[in-house]
PDB file of C-alpha atoms in Angstrom:
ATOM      1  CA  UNK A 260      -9.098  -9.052  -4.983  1.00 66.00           C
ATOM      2  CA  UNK A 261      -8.421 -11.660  -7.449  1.00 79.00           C
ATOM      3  CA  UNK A 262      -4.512 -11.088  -9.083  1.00 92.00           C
ATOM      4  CA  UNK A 263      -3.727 -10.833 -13.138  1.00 96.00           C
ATOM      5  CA  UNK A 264      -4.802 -13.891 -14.702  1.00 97.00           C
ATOM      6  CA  UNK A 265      -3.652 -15.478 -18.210  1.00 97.00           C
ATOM      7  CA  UNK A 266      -4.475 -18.631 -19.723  1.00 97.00           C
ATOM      8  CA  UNK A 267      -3.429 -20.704 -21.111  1.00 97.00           C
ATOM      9  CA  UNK A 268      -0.540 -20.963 -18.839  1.00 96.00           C
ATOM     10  CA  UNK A 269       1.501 -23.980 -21.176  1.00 97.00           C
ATOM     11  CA  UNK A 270       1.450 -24.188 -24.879  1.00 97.00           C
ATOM     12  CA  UNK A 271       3.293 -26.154 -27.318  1.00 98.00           C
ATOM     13  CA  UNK A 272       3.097 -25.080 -30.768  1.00 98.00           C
ATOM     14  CA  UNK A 273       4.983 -25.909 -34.009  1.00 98.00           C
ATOM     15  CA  UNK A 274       6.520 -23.337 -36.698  1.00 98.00           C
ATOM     16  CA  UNK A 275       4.469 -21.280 -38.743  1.00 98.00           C
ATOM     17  CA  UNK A 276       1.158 -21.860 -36.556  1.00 98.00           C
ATOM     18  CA  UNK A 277      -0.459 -18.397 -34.749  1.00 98.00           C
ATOM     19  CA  UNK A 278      -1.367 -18.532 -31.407  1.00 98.00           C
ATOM     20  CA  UNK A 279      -3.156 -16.103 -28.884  1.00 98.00           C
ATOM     21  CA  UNK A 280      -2.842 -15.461 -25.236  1.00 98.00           C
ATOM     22  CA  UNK A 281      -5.566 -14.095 -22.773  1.00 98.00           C
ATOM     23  CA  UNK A 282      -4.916 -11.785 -20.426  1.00 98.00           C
ATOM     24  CA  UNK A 283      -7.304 -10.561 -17.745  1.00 98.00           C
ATOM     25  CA  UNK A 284      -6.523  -7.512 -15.117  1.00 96.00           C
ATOM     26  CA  UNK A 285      -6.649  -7.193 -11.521  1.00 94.00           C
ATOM     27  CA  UNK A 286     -10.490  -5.543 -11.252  1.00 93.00           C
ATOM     28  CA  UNK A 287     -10.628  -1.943 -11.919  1.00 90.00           C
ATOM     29  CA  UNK A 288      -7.355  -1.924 -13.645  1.00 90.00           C
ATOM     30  CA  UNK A 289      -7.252  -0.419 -17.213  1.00 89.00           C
ATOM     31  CA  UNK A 290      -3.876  -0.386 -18.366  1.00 90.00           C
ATOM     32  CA  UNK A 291      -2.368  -3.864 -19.204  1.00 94.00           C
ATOM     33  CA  UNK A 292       1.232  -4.516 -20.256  1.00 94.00           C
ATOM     34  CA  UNK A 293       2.864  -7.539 -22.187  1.00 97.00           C
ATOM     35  CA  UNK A 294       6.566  -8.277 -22.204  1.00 97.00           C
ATOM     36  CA  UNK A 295       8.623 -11.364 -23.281  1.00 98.00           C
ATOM     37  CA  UNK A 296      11.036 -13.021 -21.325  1.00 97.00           C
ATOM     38  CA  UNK A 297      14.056 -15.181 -22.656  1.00 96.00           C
ATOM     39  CA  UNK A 298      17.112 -16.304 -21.287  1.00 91.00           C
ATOM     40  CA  UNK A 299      19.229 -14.477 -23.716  1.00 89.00           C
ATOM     41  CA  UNK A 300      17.462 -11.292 -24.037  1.00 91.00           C
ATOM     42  CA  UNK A 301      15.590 -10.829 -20.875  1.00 93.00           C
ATOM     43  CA  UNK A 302      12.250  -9.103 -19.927  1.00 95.00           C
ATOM     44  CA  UNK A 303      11.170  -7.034 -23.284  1.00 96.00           C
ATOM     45  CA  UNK A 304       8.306  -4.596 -23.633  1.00 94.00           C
ATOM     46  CA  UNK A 305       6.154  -5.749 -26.342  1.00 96.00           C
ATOM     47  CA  UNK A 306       3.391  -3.099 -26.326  1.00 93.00           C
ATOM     48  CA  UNK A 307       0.600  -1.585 -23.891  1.00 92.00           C
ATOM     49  CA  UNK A 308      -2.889  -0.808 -23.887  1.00 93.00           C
ATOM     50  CA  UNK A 309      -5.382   1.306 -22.421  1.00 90.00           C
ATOM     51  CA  UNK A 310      -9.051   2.138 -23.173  1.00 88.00           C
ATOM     52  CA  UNK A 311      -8.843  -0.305 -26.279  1.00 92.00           C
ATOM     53  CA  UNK A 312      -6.059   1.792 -27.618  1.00 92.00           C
ATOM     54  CA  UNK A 313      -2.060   0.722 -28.692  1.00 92.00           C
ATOM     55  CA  UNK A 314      -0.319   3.158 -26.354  1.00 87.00           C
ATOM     56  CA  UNK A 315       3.108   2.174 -26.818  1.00 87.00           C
ATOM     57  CA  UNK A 316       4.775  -0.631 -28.721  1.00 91.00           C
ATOM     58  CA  UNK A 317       8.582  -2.156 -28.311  1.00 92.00           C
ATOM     59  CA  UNK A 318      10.932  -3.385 -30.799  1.00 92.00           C
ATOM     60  CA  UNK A 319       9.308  -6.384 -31.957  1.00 96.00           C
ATOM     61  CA  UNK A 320       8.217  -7.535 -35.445  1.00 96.00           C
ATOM     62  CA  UNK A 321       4.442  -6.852 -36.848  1.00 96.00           C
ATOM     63  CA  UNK A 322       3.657 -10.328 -36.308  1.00 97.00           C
ATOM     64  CA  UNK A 323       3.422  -9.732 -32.520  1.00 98.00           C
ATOM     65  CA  UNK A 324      -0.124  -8.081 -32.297  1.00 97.00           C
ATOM     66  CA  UNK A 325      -2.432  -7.454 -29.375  1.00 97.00           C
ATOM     67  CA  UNK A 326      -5.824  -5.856 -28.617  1.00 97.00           C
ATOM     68  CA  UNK A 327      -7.867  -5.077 -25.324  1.00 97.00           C
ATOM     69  CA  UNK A 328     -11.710  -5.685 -25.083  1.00 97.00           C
ATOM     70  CA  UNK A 329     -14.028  -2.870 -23.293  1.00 95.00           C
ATOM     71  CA  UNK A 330     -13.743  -4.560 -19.747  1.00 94.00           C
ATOM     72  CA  UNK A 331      -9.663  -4.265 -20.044  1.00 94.00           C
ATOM     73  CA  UNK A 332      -8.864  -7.891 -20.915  1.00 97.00           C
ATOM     74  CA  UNK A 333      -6.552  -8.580 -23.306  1.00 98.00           C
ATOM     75  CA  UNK A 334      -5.196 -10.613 -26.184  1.00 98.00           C
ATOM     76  CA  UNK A 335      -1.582 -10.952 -27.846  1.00 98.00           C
ATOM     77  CA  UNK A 336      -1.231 -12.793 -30.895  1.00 98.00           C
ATOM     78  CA  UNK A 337       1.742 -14.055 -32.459  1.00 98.00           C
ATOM     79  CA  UNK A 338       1.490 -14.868 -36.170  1.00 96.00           C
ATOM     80  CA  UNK A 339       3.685 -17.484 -38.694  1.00 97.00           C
ATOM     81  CA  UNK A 340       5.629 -18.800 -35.339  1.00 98.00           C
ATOM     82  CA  UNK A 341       9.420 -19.089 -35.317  1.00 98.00           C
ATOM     83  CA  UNK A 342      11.118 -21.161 -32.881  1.00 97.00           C
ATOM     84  CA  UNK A 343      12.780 -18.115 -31.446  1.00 97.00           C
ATOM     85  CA  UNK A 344       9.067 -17.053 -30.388  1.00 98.00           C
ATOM     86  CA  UNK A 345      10.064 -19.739 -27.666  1.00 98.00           C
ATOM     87  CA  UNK A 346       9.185 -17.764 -24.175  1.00 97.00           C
ATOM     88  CA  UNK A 347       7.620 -16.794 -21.155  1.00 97.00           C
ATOM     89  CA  UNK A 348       4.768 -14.519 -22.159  1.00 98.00           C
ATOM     90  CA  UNK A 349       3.596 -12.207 -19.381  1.00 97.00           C
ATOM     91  CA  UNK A 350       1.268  -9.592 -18.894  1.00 96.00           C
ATOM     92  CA  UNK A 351       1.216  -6.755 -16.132  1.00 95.00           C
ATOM     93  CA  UNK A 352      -1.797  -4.591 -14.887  1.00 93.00           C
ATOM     94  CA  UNK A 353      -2.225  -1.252 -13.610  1.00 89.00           C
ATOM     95  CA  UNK A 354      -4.388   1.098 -12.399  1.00 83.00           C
ATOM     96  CA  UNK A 355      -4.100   4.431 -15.000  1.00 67.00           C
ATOM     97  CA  UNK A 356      -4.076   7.296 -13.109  1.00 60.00           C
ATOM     98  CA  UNK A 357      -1.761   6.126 -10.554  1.00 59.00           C
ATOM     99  CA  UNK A 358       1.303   8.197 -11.670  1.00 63.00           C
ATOM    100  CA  UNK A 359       3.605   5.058  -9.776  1.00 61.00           C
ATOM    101  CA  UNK A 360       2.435   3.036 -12.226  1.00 72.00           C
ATOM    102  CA  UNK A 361       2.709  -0.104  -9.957  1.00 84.00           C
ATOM    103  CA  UNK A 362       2.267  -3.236 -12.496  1.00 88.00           C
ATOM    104  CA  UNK A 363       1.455  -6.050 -11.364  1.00 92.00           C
ATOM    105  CA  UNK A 364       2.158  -9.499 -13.201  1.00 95.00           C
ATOM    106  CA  UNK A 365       0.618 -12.561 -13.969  1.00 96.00           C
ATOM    107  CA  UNK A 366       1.683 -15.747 -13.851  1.00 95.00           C
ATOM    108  CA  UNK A 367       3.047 -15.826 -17.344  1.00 96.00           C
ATOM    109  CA  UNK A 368       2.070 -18.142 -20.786  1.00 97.00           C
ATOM    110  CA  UNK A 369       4.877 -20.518 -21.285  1.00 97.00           C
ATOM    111  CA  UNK A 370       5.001 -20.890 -25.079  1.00 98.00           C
ATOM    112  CA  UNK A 371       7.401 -23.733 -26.517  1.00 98.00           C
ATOM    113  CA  UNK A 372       7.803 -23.251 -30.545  1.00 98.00           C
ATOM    114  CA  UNK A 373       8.781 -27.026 -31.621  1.00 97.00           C
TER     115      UNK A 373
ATOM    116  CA  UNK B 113      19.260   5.944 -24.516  1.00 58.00           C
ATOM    117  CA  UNK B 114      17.291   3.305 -22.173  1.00 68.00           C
ATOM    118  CA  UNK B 115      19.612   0.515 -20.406  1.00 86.00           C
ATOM    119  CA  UNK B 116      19.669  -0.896 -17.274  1.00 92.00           C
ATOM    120  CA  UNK B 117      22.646  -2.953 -15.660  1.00 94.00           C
ATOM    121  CA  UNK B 118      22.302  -5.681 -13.083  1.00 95.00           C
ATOM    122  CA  UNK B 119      25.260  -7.956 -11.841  1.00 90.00           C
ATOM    123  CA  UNK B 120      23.847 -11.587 -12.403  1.00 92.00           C
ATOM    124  CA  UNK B 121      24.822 -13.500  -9.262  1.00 96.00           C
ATOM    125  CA  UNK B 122      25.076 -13.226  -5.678  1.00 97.00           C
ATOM    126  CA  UNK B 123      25.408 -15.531  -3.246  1.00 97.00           C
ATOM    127  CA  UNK B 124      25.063 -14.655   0.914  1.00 97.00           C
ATOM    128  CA  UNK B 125      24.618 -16.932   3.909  1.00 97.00           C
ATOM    129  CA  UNK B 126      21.689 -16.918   5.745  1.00 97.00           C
ATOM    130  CA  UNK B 127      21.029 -13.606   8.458  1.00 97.00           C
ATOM    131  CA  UNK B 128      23.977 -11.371   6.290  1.00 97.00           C
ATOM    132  CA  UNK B 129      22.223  -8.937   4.442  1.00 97.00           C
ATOM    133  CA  UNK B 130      21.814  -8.996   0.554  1.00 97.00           C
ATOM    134  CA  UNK B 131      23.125  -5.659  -1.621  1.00 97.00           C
ATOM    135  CA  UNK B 132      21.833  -6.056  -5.148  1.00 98.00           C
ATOM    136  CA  UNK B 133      23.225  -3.266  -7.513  1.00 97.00           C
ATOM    137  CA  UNK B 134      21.548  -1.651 -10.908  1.00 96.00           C
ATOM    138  CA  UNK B 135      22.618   1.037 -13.155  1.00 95.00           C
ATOM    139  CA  UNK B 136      20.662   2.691 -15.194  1.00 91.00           C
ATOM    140  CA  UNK B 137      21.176   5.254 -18.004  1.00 85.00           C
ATOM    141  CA  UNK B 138      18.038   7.460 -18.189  1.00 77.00           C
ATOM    142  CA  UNK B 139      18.547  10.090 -16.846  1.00 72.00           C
ATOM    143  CA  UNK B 140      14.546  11.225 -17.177  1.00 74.00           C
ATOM    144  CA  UNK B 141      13.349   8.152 -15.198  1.00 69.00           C
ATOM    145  CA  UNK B 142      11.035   9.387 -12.634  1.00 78.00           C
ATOM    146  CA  UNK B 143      10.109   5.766 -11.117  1.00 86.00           C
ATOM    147  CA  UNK B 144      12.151   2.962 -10.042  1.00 91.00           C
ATOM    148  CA  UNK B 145      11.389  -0.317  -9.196  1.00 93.00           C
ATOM    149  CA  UNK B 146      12.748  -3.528  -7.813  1.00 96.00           C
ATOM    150  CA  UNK B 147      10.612  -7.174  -8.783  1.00 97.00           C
ATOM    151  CA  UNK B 148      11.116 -10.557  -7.166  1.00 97.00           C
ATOM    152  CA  UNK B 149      10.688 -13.630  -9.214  1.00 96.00           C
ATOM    153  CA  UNK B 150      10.557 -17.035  -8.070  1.00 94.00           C
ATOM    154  CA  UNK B 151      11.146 -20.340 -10.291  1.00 89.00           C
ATOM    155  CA  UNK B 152       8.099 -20.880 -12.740  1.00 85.00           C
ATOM    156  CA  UNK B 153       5.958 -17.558 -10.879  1.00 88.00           C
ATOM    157  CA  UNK B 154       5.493 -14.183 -12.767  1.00 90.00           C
ATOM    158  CA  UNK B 155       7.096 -10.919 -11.337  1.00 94.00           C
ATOM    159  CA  UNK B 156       6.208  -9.728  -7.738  1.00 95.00           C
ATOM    160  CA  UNK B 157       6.503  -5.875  -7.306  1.00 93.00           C
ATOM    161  CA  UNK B 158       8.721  -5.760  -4.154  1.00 95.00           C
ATOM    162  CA  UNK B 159       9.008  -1.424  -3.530  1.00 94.00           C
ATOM    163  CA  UNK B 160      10.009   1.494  -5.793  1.00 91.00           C
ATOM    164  CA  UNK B 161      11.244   4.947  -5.630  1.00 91.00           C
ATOM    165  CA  UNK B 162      10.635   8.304  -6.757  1.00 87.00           C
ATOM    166  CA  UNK B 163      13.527   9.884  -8.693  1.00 84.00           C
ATOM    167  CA  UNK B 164      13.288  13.050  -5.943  1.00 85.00           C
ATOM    168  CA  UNK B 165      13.931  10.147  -2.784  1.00 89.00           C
ATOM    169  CA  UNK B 166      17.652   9.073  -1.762  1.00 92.00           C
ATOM    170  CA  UNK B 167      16.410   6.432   0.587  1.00 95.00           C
ATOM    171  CA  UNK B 168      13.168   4.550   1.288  1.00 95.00           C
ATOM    172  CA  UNK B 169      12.654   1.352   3.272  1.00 96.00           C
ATOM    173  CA  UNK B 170      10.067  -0.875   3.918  1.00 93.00           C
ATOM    174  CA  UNK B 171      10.528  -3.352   6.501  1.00 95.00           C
ATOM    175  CA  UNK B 172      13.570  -5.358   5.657  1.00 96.00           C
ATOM    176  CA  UNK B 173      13.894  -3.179   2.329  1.00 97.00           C
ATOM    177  CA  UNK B 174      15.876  -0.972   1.517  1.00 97.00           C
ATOM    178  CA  UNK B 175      16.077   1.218  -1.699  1.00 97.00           C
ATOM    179  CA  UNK B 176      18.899   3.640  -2.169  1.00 97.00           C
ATOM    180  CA  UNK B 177      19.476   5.409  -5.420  1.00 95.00           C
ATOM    181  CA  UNK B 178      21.830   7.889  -6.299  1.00 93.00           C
ATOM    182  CA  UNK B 179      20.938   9.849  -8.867  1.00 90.00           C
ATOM    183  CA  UNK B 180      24.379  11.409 -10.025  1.00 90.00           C
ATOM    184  CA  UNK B 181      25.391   7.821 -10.597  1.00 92.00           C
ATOM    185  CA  UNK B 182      22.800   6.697 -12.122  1.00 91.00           C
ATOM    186  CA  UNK B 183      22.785   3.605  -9.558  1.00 94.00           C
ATOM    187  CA  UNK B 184      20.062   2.001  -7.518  1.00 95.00           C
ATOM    188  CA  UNK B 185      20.650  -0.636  -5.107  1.00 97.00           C
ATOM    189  CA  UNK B 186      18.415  -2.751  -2.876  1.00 98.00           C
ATOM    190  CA  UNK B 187      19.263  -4.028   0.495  1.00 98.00           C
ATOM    191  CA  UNK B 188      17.666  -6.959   2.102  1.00 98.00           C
ATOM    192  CA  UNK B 189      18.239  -7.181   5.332  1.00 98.00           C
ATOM    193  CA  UNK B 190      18.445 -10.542   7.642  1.00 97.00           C
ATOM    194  CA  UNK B 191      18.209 -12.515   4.285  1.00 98.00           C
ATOM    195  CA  UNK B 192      16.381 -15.989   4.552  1.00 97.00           C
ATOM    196  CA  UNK B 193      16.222 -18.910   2.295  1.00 95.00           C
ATOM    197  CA  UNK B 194      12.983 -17.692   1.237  1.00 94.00           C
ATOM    198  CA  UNK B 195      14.476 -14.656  -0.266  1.00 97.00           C
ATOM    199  CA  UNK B 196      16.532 -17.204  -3.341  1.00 97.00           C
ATOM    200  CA  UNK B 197      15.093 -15.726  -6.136  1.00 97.00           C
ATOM    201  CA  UNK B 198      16.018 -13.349  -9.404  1.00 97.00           C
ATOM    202  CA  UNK B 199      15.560 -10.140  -8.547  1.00 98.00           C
ATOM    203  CA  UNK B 200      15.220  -6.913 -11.274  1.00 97.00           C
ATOM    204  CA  UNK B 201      15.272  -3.589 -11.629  1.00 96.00           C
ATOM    205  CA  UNK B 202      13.499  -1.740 -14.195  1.00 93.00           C
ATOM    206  CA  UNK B 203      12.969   1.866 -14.874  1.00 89.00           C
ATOM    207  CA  UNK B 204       9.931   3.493 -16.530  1.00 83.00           C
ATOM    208  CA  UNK B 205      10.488   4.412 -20.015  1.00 71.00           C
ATOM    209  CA  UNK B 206       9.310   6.261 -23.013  1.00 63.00           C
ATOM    210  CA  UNK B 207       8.050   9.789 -21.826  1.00 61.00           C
ATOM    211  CA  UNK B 208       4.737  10.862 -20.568  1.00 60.00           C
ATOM    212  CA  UNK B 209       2.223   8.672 -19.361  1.00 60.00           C
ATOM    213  CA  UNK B 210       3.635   5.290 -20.246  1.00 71.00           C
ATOM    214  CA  UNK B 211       3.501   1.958 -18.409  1.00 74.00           C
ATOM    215  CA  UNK B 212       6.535   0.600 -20.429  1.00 85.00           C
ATOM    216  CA  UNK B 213       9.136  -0.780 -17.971  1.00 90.00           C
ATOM    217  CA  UNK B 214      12.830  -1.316 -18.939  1.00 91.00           C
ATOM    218  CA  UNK B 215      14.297  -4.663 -17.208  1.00 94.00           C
ATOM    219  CA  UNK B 216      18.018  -5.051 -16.359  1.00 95.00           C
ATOM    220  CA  UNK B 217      19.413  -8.877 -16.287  1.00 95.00           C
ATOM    221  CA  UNK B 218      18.264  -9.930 -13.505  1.00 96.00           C
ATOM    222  CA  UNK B 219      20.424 -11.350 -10.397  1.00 97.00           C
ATOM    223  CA  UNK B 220      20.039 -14.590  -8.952  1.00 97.00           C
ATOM    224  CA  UNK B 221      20.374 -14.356  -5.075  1.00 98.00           C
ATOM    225  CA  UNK B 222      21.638 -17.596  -3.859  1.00 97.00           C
ATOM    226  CA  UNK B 223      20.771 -17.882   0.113  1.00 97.00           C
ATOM    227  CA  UNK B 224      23.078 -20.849   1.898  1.00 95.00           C
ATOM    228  CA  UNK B 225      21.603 -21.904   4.797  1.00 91.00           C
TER     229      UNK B 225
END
């Protein structure tokens, strides 16, 4: 079974552009995660989806948005870029229903903010 | 509130065995996990443990949490150079049926051959 797949997995962007991210599950998963990892703040939730729907959201700023399609993939975007945006963007699958929870992560988007 | 402690650094010799430490502050967690990542790779899900279990291993793994404390460790026995990585905990967060995970630091295992 084919892992958690995100593309692109490099981008180099300057201030105030947008970008999005792609994120496609491990098949059959419905539940798909995104957190941001930086050296000086670590792994942070940014929100989680299932079924299409926002199911929890972290600390983060309203230009950090996401959505999920009907066959679970999913999209972040981040809006009017800061350099601080400057990460590794990853994004974690699970199967709902399974009340571990197991995530499992892709590879990551590494975004540079010049 | 939701934090989770990690020491940052740890460096054993080749065949010792590893003891990575975490503390954690909620108290509600009913899941938690340890993750493996290697340089420029996502997060690998390495075991867990239910908030009922003092002790589970899995092969040369091995979770131990006590719950009074608040502190989870992971023990990696007959550690190889293969095992240099950062290794985190995280605990489930929020309430209910949530798939929101709450890192510590991460610690850098340093395996000398």
């Amino acid at each position: 079974k084919a892992g958690v797949t995100q593309t692109p997995r490099y981008l180099i962007k300057t201030r105030g552009q947008q970008v999005t991210l792609s994120c496609s599950p491990i098949s059959g998963h419905r539940s798909v995660s995104w957190y941001q990892q930086t050296p000086g703040q670590g792994l942070q939730f940014l929100f989680e989806y299932f079924s299409e729907t926002q199911r929890n959201k972290g600390n983060f700023p309203g230009r950090f948005s996401g959505r999920q399609f009907s066959n679970s993939r999913s999209e972040m975007n981040v809006s009017t870029l800061e350099l601080g945006d400057s990460a590794l963007y990853l994004c974690a699958s699970s199967f709902h229903g399974d009340r571990v929870y197991e995530q499992y992560f892709g590879p990551g988007t590494r975004l540079t903010v010049t | 509130g939701e934090d989770v402690e990690q020491s940052l650094f740890l460096s054993v010799r080749e065949g010792d065995s590893s003891v990575i430490n975490c503390t954690y502050t909620d108290s509600s967690s009913t899941y938690l996990y340890w993750y493996k990542q290697e340089p420029g790779a996502g997060l690998q899900l390495l075991t867990y443990i239910f908030s009922n279990m003092d002790m589970k291993q899995d092969q040369r793994l091995t979770v131990l949490l006590n719950k009074k404390d608040k502190h989870l460790s992971l023990r990696i026995a007959d550690t190889q150079t293969g095992d240099s990585a950062i290794y985190f905990c995280a605990e489930r967060g929020g309430s209910g049926n949530t798939g929101k995970l709450i890192f510590g630091q991460g610690t850098t295992l340093q395996v000398k051959p």
